[in-house]
XYZ file of C-alpha atoms in Angstrom:
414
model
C 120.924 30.474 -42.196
C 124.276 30.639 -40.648
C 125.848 34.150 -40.039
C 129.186 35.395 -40.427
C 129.055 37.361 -36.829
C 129.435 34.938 -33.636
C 125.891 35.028 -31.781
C 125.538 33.237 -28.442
C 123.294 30.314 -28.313
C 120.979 32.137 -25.890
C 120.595 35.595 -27.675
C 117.135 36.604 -27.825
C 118.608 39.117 -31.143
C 118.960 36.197 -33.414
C 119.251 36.262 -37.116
C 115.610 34.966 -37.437
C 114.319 38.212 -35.211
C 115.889 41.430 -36.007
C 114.491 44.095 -33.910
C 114.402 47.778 -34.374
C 115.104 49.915 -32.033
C 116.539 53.569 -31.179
C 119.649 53.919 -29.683
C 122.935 56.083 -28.773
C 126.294 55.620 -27.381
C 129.176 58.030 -25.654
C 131.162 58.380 -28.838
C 128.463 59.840 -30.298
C 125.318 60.646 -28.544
C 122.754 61.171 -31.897
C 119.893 59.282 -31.574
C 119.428 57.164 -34.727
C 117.944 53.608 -35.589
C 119.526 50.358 -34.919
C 118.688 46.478 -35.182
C 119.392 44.181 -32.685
C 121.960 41.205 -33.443
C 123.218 38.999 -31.113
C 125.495 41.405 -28.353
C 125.393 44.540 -30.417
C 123.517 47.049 -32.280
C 123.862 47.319 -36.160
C 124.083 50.862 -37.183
C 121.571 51.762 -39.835
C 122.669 54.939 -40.097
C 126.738 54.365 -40.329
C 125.321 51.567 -43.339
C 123.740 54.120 -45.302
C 126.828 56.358 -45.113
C 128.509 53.093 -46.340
C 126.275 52.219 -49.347
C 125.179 48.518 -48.084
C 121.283 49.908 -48.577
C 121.863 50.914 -52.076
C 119.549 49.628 -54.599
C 117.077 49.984 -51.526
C 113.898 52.197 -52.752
C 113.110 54.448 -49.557
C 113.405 57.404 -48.164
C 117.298 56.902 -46.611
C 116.297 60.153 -44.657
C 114.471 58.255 -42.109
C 117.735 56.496 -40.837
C 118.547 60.262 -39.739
C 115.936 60.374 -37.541
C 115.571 60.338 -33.249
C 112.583 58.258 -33.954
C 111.435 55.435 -36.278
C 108.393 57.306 -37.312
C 109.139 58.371 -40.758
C 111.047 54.760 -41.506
C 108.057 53.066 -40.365
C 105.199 55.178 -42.376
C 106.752 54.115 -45.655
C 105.268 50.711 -45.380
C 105.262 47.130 -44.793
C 107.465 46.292 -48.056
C 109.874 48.953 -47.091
C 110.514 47.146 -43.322
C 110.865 43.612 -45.125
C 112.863 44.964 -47.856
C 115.199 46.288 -45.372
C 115.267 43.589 -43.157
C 116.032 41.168 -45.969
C 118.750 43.250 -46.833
C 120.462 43.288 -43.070
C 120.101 39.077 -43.674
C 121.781 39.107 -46.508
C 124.525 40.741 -45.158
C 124.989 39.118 -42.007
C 125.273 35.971 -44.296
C 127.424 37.359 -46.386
C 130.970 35.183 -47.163
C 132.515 38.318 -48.838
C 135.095 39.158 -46.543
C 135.942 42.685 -47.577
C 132.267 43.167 -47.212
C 132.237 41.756 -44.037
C 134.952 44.015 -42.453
C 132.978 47.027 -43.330
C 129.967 45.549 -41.503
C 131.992 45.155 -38.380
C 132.590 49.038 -38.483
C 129.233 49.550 -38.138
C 128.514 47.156 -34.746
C 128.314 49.250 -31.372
C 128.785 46.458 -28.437
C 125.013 46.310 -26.659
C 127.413 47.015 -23.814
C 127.810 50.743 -25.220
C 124.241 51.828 -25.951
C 122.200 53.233 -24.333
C 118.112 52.393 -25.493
C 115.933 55.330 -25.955
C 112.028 55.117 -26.895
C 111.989 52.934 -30.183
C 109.130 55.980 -31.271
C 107.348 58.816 -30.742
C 103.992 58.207 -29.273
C 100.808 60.358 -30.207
C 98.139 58.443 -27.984
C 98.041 54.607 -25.858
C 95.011 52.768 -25.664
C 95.208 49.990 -22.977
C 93.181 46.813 -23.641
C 91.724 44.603 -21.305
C 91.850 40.862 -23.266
C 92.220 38.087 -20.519
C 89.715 36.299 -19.729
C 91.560 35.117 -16.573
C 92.391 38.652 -15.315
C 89.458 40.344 -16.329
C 87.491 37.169 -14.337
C 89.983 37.534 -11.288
C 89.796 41.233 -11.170
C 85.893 40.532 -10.906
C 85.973 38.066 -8.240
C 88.004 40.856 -6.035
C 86.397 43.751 -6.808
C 83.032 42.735 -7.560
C 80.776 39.611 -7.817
C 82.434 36.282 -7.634
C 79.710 34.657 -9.129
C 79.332 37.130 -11.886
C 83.091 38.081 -12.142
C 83.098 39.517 -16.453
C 80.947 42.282 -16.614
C 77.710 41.457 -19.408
C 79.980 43.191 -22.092
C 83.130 41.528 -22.007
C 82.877 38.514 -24.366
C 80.840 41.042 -27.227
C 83.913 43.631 -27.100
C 87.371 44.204 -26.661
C 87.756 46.112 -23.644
C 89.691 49.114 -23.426
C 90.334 52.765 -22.037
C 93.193 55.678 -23.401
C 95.730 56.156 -21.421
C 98.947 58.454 -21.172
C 101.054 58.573 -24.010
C 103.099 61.118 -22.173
C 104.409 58.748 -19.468
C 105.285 55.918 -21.066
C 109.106 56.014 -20.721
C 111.799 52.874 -22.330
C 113.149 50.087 -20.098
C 115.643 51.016 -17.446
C 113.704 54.228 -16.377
C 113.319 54.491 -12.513
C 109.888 56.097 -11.067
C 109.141 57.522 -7.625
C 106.008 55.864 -6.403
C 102.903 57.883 -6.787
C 100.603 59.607 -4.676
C 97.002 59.946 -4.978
C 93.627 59.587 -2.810
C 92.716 55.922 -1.208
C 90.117 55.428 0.879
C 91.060 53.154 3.605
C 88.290 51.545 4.468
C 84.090 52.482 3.589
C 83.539 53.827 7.165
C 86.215 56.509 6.792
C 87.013 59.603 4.469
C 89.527 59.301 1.714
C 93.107 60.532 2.523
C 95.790 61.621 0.087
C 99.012 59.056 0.443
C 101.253 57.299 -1.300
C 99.894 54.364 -2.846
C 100.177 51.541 -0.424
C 99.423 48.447 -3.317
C 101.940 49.708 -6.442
C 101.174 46.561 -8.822
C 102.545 45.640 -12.315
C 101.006 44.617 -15.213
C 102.813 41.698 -17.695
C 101.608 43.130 -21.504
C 102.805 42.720 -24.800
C 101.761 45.978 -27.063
C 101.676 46.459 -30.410
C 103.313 49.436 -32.383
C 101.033 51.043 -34.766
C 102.494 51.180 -38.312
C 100.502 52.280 -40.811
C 97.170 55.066 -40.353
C 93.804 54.723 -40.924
C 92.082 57.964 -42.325
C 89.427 59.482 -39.289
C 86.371 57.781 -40.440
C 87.632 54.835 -42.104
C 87.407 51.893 -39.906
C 90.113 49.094 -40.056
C 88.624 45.052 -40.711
C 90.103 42.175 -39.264
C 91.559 41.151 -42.279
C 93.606 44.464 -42.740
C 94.728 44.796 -39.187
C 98.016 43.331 -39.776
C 98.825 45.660 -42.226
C 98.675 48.397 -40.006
C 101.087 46.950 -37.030
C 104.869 47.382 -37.082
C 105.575 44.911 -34.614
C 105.104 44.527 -30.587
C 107.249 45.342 -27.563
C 107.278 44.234 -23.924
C 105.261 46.503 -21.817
C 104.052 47.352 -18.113
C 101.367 48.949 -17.017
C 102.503 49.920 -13.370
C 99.323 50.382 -11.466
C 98.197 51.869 -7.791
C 95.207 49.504 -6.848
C 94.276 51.511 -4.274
C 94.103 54.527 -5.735
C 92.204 52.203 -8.736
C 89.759 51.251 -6.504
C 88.424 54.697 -5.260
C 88.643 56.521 -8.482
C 87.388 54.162 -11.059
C 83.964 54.886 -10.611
C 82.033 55.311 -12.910
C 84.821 56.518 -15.406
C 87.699 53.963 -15.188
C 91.381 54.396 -14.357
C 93.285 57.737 -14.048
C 95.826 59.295 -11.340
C 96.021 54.986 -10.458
C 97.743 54.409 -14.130
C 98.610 57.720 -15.570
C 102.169 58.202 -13.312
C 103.628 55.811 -15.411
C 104.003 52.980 -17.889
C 107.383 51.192 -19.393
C 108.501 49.195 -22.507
C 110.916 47.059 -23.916
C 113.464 49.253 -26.251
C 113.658 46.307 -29.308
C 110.696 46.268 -31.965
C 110.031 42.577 -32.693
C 108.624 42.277 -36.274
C 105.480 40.432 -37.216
C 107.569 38.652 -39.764
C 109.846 37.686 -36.885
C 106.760 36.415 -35.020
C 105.532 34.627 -37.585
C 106.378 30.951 -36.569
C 104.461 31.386 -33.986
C 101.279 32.323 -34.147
C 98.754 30.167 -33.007
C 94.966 29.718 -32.786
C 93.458 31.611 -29.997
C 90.421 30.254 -27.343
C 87.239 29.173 -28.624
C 84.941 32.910 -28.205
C 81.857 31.808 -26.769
C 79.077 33.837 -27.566
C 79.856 34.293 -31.240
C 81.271 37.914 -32.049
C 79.057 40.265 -34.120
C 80.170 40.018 -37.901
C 83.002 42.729 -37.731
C 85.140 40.750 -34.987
C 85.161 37.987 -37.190
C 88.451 36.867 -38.600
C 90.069 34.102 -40.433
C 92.938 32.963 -39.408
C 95.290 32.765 -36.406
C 96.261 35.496 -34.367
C 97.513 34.516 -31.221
C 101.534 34.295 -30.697
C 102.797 31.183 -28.420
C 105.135 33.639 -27.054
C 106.505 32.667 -23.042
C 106.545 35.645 -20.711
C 108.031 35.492 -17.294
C 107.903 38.322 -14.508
C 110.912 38.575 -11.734
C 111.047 40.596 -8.710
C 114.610 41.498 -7.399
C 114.420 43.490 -3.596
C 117.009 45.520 -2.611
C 120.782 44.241 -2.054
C 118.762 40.339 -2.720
C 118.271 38.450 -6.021
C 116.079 37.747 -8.326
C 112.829 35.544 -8.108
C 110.749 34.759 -11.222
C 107.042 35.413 -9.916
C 105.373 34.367 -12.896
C 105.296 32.916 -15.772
C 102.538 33.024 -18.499
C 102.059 33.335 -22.361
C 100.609 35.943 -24.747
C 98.060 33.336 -26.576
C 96.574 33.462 -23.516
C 94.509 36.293 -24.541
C 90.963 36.235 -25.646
C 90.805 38.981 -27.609
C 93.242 38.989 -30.629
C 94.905 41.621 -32.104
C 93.004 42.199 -35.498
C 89.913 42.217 -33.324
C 91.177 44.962 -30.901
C 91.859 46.821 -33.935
C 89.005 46.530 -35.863
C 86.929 47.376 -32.850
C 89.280 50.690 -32.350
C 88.911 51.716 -35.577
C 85.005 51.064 -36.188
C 83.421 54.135 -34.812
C 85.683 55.645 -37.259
C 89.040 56.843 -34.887
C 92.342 57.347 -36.640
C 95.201 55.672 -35.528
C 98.215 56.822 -36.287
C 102.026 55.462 -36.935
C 103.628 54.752 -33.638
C 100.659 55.058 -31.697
C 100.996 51.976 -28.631
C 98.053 49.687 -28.287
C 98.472 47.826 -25.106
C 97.319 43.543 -24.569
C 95.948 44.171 -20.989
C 97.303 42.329 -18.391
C 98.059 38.930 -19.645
C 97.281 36.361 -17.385
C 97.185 32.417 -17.957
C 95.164 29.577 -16.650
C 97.137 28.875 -12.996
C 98.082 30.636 -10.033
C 102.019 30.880 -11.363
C 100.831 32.760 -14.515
C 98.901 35.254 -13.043
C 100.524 38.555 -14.619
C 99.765 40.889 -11.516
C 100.292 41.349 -7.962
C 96.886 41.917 -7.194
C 96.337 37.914 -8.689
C 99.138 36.669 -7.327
C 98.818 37.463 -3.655
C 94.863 37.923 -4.326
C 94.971 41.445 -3.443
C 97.445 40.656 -0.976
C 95.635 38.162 1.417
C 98.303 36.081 0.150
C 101.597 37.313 0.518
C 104.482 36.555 -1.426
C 107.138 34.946 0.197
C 110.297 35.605 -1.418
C 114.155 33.686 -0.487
C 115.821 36.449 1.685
C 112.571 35.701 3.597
C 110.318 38.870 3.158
C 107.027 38.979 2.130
C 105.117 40.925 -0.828
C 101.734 42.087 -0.690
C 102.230 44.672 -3.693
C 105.571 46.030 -4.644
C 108.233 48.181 -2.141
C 110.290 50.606 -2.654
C 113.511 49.544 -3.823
C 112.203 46.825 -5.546
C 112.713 45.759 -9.460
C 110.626 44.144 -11.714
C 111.789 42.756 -14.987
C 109.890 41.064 -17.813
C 110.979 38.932 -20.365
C 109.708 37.229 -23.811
C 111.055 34.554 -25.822
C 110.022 32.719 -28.030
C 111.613 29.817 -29.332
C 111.610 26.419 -31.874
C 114.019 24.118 -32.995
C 116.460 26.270 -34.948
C 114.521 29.722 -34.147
C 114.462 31.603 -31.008
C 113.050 35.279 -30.961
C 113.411 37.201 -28.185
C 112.178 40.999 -26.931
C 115.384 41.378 -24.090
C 113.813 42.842 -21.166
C 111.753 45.921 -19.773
C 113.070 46.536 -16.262
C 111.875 49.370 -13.873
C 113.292 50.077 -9.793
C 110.997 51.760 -7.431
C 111.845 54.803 -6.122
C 110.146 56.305 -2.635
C 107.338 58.406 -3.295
C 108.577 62.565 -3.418
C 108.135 64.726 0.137
């Protein structure tokens, strides 16, 4: 498909991806829907007001709306019906239909993102093999580094929905109680080992009723599509609360996401078959199918007044745990999920040193330091520092891309 509207080669908002998201500008500072093409953002709600969605069978309402709740509970065929629509005309040779379009680009340049939806609860998996065995070998037994449940279920704890905040949001660093060393009291501090976490989440699109679990084979029809996320973490603060209930002050302060919805019908060329599970799953984490996404990720680090280093660089089909089994095992005991509700990868982490998706893995809990170009060192992430993530996935002819989530570090409050 070739479209009318110049996109640059490089453009992670091709014509084969499409992503929703939620934006305004300074014209007019509404918050309304928008999908991602090339360097700007197509107004859904200026082409309602035009009549390109006409003949569309939805409720047009939703394109009023700060969030893309109510668009997205109206169903799968509702997304691709609209999305088919927005390809036909950005291929469109009419060129009185084509002017009108341009009246309803805003320049990416203009925007300004805004949480794609409104998030009733997060659940935060823990589906790498890698990290989860990594994580062991530092905190626990190297020998035994995945705890005796890990390979028999998907991993996975609630966390804030409340903090979760869209890319470009700056955070002071958080405080909370460490305990230096075993031989001495805990103190309250700032956290001394801030850490990322390289994630892809998925965005819940459809509910299950409380009580009605969710198979493998019907998972997909309850996802909207997946963002970039990270799960900004204080280790130290992790590693004195966690017991015996798992993470809270050490994860809770904050979290951040990509602004762009990628599709699972952008994703689709993609997916790929996932690592062999060894033991065999019980019956409902079986699945047919593949769903893993071949999907590059890369991590940077810029310091302060320097420029940026990519740290890492991994790959979502990574991941032992897929998807439709993370849902299914959600949804089993019976727990609703709801439309826009965030279900979190875990910290995706590949094979090799360089695709280690934390700075607890990379510098091995910082008995490794970092060394960047302006010649400082990282044990864990300083104030003043940036992280950005991106995604992109690409084939000959296709390239699909999430843009970036990018956070700076601010010094902790007095």
């Amino acid at each position: 498909m070739q479209s009318w509207l110049t996109i640059p080669d490089h453009s992670d908002f091709t014509l084969q991806n499409l992503p929703f998201g939620i934006f305004s500008n300074n014209e007019d500072p509404q918050r309304r829907p928008g999908i991602a093409i090339g360097e700007y953002v197509l107004d859904l709600q200026a082409l309602n007001h035009g009549g390109f969605f006409s003949g569309l069978d939805f409720d047009k309402k939703s394109l009023h709306k700060p969030t893309l709740n109510d668009f997205i509970a109206q169903g799968r065929p509702v997304w691709r019906a609209l999305r088919e629509r927005i390809i036909e005309l950005l291929t469109t040779t009419d060129r009185t239909q084509q002017t009108g379009l341009e009246t309803c680009l805003v320049p990416q340049s203009m925007a300004t993102m805004h949480l794609p939806v409104a998030i009733g609860d997060y659940t935060d998996f823990y589906s790498s093999e890698e990290h989860a065995t990594n994580v062991g070998k530092m905190f626990r037994d190297p020998a035994n580094a995945l705890l005796p449940n890990w390979k028999h279920l998907p991993v996975a704890y609630h966390g804030r929905a409340s903090s979760i905040c869209v890319s470009g949001t700056n955070f002071q660093r958080p405080k909370g109680q460490i305990r230096p060393n075993d031989a001495e009291p805990p103190i309250f501090t700032a956290t001394k080992s801030l850490d990322f976490e390289l994630e892809m989440a998925a965005i819940i699109g459809r509910s299950n009723a409380l009580g009605e679990p969710v198979t493998t084979a019907e998972a997909e029809d309850h996802i909207f599509g997946f963002v970039l996320f990270n799960d900004w973490s204080a280790r130290d603060v992790q590693r004195w609360e966690y017991v015996p209930l798992g993470p809270f002050l050490a994860k809770n302060f904050f979290s951040s996401m990509s602004p762009w919805i990628v599709t699972l019908d952008a994703l689709e060329p993609f997916r790929v078959a996932g690592p062999v599970q060894d033991p065999a799953v019980l019956p409902y984490l079986e699945f047919a199918g593949d769903h893993h996404f071949d999907l590059p990720l890369e991590v940077a680090l810029t310091p302060p007044g320097g420029g940026e280093t990519i740290i890492s660089r991994s790959n979502f089909k990574h991941m032992y745990w897929n998807i439709a089994q993370q849902i299914a095992h959600h949804t089993v005991n019976g727990c609703n999920l709801q439309v826009g509700d965030v279900l979190a990868s875990g910290t995706i982490s590949g094979p090799t040193e360089d695709s280690f998706g934390s700075m607890l893995e990379l510098t091995w809990g910082g008995k490794n330091p970092m060394m960047l170009p302006d010649g400082t060192e990282r044990k864990f992430i300083l104030d003043g520092d940036t992280v950005t993530m991106r995604a992109t996935a690409e084939k000959p002819g296709i390239r699909v891309g999430f843009g970036e989530v990018r956070n700076r570090v601010l010094p902790a409050r007095d």
